[in-house]
CSV table of C-alpha atoms and ligand atoms in Angstrom, one decimal:
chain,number,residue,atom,x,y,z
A,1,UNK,CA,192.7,129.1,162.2
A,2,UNK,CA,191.8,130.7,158.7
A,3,UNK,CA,190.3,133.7,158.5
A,4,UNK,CA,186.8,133.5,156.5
A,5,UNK,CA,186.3,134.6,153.0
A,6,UNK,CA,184.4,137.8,152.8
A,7,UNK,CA,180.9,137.9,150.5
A,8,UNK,CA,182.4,139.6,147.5
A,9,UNK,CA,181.7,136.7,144.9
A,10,UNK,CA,178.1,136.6,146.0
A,11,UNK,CA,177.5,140.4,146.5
A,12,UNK,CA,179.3,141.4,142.9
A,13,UNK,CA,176.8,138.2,141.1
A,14,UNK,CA,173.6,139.8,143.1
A,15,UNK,CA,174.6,143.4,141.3
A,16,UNK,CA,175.8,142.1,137.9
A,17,UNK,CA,172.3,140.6,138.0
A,18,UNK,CA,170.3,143.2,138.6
A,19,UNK,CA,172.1,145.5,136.0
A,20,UNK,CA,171.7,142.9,133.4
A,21,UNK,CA,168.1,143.0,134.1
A,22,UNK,CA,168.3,146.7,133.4
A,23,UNK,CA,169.8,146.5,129.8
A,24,UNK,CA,169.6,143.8,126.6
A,25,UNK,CA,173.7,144.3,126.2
A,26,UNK,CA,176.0,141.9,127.4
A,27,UNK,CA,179.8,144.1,127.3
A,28,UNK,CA,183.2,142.4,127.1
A,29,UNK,CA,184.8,145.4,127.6
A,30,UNK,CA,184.1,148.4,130.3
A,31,UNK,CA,186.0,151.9,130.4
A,32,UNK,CA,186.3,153.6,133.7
A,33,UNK,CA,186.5,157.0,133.0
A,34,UNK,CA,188.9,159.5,135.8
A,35,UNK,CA,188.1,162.9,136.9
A,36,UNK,CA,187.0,165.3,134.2
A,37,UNK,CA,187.2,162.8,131.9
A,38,UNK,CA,183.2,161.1,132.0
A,39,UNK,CA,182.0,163.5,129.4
A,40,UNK,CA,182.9,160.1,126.8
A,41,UNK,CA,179.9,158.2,128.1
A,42,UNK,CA,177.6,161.3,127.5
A,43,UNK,CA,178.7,161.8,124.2
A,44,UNK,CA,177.6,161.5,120.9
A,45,UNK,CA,180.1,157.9,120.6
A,46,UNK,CA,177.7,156.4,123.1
A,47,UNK,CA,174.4,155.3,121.7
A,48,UNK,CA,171.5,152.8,123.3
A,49,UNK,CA,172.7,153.9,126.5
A,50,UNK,CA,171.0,152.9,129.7
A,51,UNK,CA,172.3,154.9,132.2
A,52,UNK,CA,172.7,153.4,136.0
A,53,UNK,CA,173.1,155.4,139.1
A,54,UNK,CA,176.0,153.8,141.4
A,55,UNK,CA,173.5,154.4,144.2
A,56,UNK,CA,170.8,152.0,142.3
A,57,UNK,CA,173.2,148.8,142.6
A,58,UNK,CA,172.7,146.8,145.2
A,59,UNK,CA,176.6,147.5,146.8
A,60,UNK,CA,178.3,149.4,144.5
A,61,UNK,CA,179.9,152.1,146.6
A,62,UNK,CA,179.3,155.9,146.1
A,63,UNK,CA,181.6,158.5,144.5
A,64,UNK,CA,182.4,161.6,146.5
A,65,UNK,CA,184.5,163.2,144.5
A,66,UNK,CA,183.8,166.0,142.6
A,67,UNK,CA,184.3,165.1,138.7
A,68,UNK,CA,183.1,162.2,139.3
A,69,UNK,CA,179.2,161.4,138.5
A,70,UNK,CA,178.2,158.3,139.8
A,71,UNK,CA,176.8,156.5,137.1
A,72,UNK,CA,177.3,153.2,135.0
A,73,UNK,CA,176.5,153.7,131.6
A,74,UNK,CA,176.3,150.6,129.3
A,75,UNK,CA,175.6,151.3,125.6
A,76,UNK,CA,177.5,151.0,122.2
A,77,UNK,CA,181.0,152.4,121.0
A,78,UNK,CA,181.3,152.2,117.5
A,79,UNK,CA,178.6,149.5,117.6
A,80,UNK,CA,180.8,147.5,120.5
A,81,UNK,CA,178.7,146.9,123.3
A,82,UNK,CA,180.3,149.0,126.3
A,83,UNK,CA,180.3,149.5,130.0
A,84,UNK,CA,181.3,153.0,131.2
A,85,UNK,CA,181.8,154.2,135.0
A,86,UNK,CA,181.9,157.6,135.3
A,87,UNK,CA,183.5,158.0,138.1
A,88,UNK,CA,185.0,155.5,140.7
A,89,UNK,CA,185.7,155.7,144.3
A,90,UNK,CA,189.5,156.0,145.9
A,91,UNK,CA,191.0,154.9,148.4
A,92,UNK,CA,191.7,157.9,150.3
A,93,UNK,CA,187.5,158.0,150.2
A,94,UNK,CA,188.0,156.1,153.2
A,95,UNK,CA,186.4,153.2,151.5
A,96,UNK,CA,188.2,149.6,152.0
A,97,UNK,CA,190.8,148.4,149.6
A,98,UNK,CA,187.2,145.6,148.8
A,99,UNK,CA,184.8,148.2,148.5
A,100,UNK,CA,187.5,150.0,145.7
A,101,UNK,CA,187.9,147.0,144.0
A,102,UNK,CA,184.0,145.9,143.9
A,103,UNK,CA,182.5,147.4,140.8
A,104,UNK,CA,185.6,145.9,138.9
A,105,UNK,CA,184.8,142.5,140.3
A,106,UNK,CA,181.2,143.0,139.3
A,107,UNK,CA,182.0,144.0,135.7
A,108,UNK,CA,184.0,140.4,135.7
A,109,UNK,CA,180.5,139.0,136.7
A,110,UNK,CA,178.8,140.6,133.9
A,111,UNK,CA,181.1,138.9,131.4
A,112,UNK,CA,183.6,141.6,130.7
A,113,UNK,CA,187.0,140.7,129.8
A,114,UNK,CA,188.6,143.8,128.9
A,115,UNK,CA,189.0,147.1,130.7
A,116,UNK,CA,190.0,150.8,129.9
A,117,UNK,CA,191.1,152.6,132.9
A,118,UNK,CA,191.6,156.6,132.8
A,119,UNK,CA,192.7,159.0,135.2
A,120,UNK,CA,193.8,162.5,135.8
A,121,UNK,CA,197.3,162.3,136.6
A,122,UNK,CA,200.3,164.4,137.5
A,123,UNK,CA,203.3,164.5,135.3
A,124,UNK,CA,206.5,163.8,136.9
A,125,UNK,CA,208.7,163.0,133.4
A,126,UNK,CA,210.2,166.3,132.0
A,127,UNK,CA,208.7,164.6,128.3
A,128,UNK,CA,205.3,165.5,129.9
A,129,UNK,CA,203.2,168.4,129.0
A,130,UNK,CA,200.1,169.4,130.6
A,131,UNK,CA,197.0,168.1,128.4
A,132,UNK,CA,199.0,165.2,127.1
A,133,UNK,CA,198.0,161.4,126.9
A,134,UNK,CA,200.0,158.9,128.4
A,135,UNK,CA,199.6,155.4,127.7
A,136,UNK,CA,200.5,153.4,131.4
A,137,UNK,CA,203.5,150.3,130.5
A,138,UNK,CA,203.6,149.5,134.0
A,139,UNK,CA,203.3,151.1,137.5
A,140,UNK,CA,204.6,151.3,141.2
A,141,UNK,CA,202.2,150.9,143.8
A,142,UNK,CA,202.8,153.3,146.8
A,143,UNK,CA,199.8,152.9,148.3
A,144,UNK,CA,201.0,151.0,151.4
A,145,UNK,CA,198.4,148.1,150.8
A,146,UNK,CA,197.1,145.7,148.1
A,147,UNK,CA,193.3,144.5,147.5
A,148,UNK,CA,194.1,141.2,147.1
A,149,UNK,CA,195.5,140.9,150.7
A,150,UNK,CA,193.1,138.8,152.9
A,151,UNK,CA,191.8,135.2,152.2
A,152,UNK,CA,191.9,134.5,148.2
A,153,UNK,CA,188.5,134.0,146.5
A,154,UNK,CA,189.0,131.4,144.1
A,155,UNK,CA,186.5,131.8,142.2
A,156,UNK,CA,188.4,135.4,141.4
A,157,UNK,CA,191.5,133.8,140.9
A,158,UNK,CA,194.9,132.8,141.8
A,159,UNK,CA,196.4,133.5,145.2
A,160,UNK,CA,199.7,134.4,143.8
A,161,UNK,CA,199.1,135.8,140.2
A,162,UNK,CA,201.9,137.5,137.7
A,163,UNK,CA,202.0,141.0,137.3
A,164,UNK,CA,204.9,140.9,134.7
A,165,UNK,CA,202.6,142.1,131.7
A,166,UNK,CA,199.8,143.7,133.5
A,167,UNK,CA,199.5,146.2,131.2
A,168,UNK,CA,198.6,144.6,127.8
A,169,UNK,CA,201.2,145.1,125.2
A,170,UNK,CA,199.1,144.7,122.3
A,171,UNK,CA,196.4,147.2,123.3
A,172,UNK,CA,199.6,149.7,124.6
A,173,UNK,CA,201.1,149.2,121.0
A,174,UNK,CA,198.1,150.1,119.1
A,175,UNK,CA,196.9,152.5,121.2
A,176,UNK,CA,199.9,154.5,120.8
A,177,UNK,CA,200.1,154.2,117.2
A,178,UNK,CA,196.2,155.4,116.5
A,179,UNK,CA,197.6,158.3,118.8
A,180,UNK,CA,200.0,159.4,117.3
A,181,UNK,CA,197.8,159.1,113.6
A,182,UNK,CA,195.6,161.5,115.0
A,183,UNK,CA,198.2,163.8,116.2
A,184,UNK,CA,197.7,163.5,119.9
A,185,UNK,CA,200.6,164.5,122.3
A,186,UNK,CA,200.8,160.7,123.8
A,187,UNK,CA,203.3,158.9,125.6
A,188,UNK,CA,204.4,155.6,127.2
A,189,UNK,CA,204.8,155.8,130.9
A,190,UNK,CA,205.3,153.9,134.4
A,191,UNK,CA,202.1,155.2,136.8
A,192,UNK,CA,203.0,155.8,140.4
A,193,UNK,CA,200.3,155.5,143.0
A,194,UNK,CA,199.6,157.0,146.1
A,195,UNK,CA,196.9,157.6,148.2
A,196,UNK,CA,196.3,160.8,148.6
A,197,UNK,CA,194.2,162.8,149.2
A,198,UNK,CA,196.8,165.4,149.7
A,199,UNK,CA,198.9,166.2,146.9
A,200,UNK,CA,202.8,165.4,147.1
A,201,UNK,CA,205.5,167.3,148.3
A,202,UNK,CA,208.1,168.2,146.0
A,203,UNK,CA,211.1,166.1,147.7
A,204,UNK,CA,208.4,163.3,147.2
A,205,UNK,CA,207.9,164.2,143.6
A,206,UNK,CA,211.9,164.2,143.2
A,207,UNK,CA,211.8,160.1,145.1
A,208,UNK,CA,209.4,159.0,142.3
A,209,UNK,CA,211.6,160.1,139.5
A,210,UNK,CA,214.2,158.3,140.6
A,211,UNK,CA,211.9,155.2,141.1
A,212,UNK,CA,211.3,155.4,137.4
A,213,UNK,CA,208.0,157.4,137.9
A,214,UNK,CA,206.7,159.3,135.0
A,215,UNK,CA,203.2,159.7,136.1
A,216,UNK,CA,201.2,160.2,139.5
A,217,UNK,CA,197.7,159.9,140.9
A,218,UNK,CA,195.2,158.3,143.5
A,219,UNK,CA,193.5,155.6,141.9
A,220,UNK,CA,194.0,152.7,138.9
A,221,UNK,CA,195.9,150.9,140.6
A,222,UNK,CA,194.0,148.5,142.8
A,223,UNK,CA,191.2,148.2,140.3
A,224,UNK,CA,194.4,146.7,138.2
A,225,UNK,CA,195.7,144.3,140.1
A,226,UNK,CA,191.7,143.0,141.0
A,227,UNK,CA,191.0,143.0,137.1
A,228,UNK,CA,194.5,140.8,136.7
A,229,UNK,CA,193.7,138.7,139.8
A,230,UNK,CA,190.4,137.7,137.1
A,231,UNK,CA,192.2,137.7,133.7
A,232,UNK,CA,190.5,140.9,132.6
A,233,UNK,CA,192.9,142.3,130.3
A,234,UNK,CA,194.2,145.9,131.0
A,235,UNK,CA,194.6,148.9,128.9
A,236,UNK,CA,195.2,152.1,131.0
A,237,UNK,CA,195.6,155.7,129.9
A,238,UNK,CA,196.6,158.7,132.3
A,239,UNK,CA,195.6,162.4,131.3
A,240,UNK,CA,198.3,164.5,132.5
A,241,UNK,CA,195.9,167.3,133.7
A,242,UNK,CA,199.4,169.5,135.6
A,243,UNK,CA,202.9,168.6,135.9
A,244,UNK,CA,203.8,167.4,138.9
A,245,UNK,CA,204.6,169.1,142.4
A,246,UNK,CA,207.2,171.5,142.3
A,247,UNK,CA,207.5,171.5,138.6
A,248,UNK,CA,205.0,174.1,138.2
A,249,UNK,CA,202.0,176.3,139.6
A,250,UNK,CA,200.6,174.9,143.0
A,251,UNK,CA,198.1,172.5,142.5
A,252,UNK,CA,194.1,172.5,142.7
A,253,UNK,CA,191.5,170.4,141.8
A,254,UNK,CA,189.8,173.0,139.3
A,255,UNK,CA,193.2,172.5,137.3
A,256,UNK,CA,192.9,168.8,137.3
A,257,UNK,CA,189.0,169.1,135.6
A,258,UNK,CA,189.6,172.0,133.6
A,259,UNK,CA,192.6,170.0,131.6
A,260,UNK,CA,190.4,167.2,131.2
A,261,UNK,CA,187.8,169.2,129.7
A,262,UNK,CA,190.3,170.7,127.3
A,263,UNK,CA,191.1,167.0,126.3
A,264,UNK,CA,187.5,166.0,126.0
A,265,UNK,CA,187.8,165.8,122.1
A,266,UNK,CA,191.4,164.0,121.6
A,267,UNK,CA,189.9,161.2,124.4
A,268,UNK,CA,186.8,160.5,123.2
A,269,UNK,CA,188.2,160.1,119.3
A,270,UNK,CA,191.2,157.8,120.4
A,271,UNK,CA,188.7,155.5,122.7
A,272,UNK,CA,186.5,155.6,120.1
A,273,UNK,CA,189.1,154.1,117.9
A,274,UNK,CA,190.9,151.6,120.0
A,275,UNK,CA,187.3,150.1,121.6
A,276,UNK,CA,186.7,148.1,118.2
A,277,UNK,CA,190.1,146.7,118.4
A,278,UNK,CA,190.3,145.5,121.7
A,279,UNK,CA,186.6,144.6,120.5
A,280,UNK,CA,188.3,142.2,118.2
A,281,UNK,CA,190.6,140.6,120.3
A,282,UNK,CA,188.2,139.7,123.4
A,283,UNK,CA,185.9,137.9,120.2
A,284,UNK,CA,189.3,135.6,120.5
A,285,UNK,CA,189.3,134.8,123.8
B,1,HPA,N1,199.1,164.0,142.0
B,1,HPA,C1,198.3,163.0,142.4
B,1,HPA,N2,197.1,162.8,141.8
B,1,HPA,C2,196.8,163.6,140.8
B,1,HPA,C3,197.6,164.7,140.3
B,1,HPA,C4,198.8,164.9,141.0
B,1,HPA,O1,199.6,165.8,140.7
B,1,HPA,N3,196.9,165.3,139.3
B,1,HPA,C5,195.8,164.6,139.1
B,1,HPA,N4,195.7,163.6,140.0
């Protein structure tokens, strides 16, 4: 007996559709933007925007968390055409593993070929200070689950797919570099994720160093593994908005937004500058 394919190809074309209807711009590329960090998409980089409640596409789920706004932007970067979420919904939501994954699958629909993932992230690597960037090489999913598990949509891709260079080297190499020309306090890291919502305990903190952890936080990681199930190529980018549990001050929430405000400038100019380079390379593809 096999279990039947879920509606996800069908559901993510109906809501590509309609937001196509909504805008001229056809984007290759899309940036998700973490908590505290969707001021990008209301700035002065973004221009033509249309802007798209989550709650006006047929199935997109709904963010709840606070930092989070709800709302696809598409518009130009730099001229690039560009999708922005700002926001996304997590796991630990209480929203399925499918429903976490969906607005990456529609993006795939719309003809995007690229993503930018961000998040607020915990810094577990004594290298990391609070406020700096760091630039994901690979990660460790903790999360106890995978989206891809259930019967494989081929139309999405390949049951069994290769993770080995998830994280695009290219995009990871420049990005770094135009960093580091700006003088922004970026790093390379490994992401660990977890579901949260509570924060970690310190003796779990001190397990994910010795994983090879440098960075933790509650989300990424599934829409990464659905965006390399399609092909989409993957550039990912953690702000470390407080070290880590036990490392430093208990955690809160207010912490995690406040440093991504701080950050808003340093962001915004090194997305700026890496979206007409990865701009370039999805012409090739
Ligand atoms: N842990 C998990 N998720 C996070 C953190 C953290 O310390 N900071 C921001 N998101």
């Amino acid at each position: 007996m096999s279990l039947p394919l879920s509606d996800a190809y069908n559901t993510a074309h109906s809501a590509a559709h309609h937001i196509c209807s909504l805008t001229p711009l056809r984007p290759k590329i899309a940036v998700v933007l973490g908590s505290g960090l969707g001021a990008f998409a209301d700035s002065e980089a973004m221009t033509d925007a249309v802007r798209i409640p989550f709650a006006g596409i047929p199935n997109f789920p709904q963010s709840t968390a606070i930092g989070h706004a709800g709302k696809l932007v598409v518009g130009k970067v730099a001229g690039v055409p560009i999708a922005a979420m700002q926001g996304r919904v997590h796991f630990y939501e209480g929203y399925s593993m499918e429903q976490v994954v969906f607005p990456m699958r529609v993006l795939w629909k719309m003809g995007v070929r690229a993503v930018i993932l961000t998040n607020a992230g915990g810094g577990i690597s004594s290298k990391l200070e609070q406020g700096c960037l760091v630039v994901l090489s690979d990660h460790i999913n903790m999360l106890g689950t995978n989206p891809m598990i259930g019967p494989n949509d081929d139309q999405f891709g390949l049951r069994f797919f290769d993770m080995s260079e998830a994280y695009d080297p290219g995009y990871r190499e420049f990005t770094l570099r135009e960093g580091h020309k700006q003088g922004i306090n970026i790093h390379e890291g490994v992401y660990i994720a977890v579901t949260g919502p509570s924060y970690e305990t310190p003796a779990e903190i001190r397990a994910f160093r010795t994983l090879g952890a440098d960075v933790v936080g509650m989300s990424t990681v599934p829409e990464v593994i659905a965006a390399r199930h399609m092909g989409i190529k993957v550039l990912a980018i953690s702000c470390v908005t407080n070290l880590a549990a036990g490392m430093g001050a208990p955690l809160d929430h207010k912490e995690v937004l406040e440093t991504g405000e701080k950050v808003r400038g340093q962001f915004i100019s090194l997305l700026t500058a890496v979206i007409p380079k990865i701009a370039a390379d999805v012409e090739r593809l």
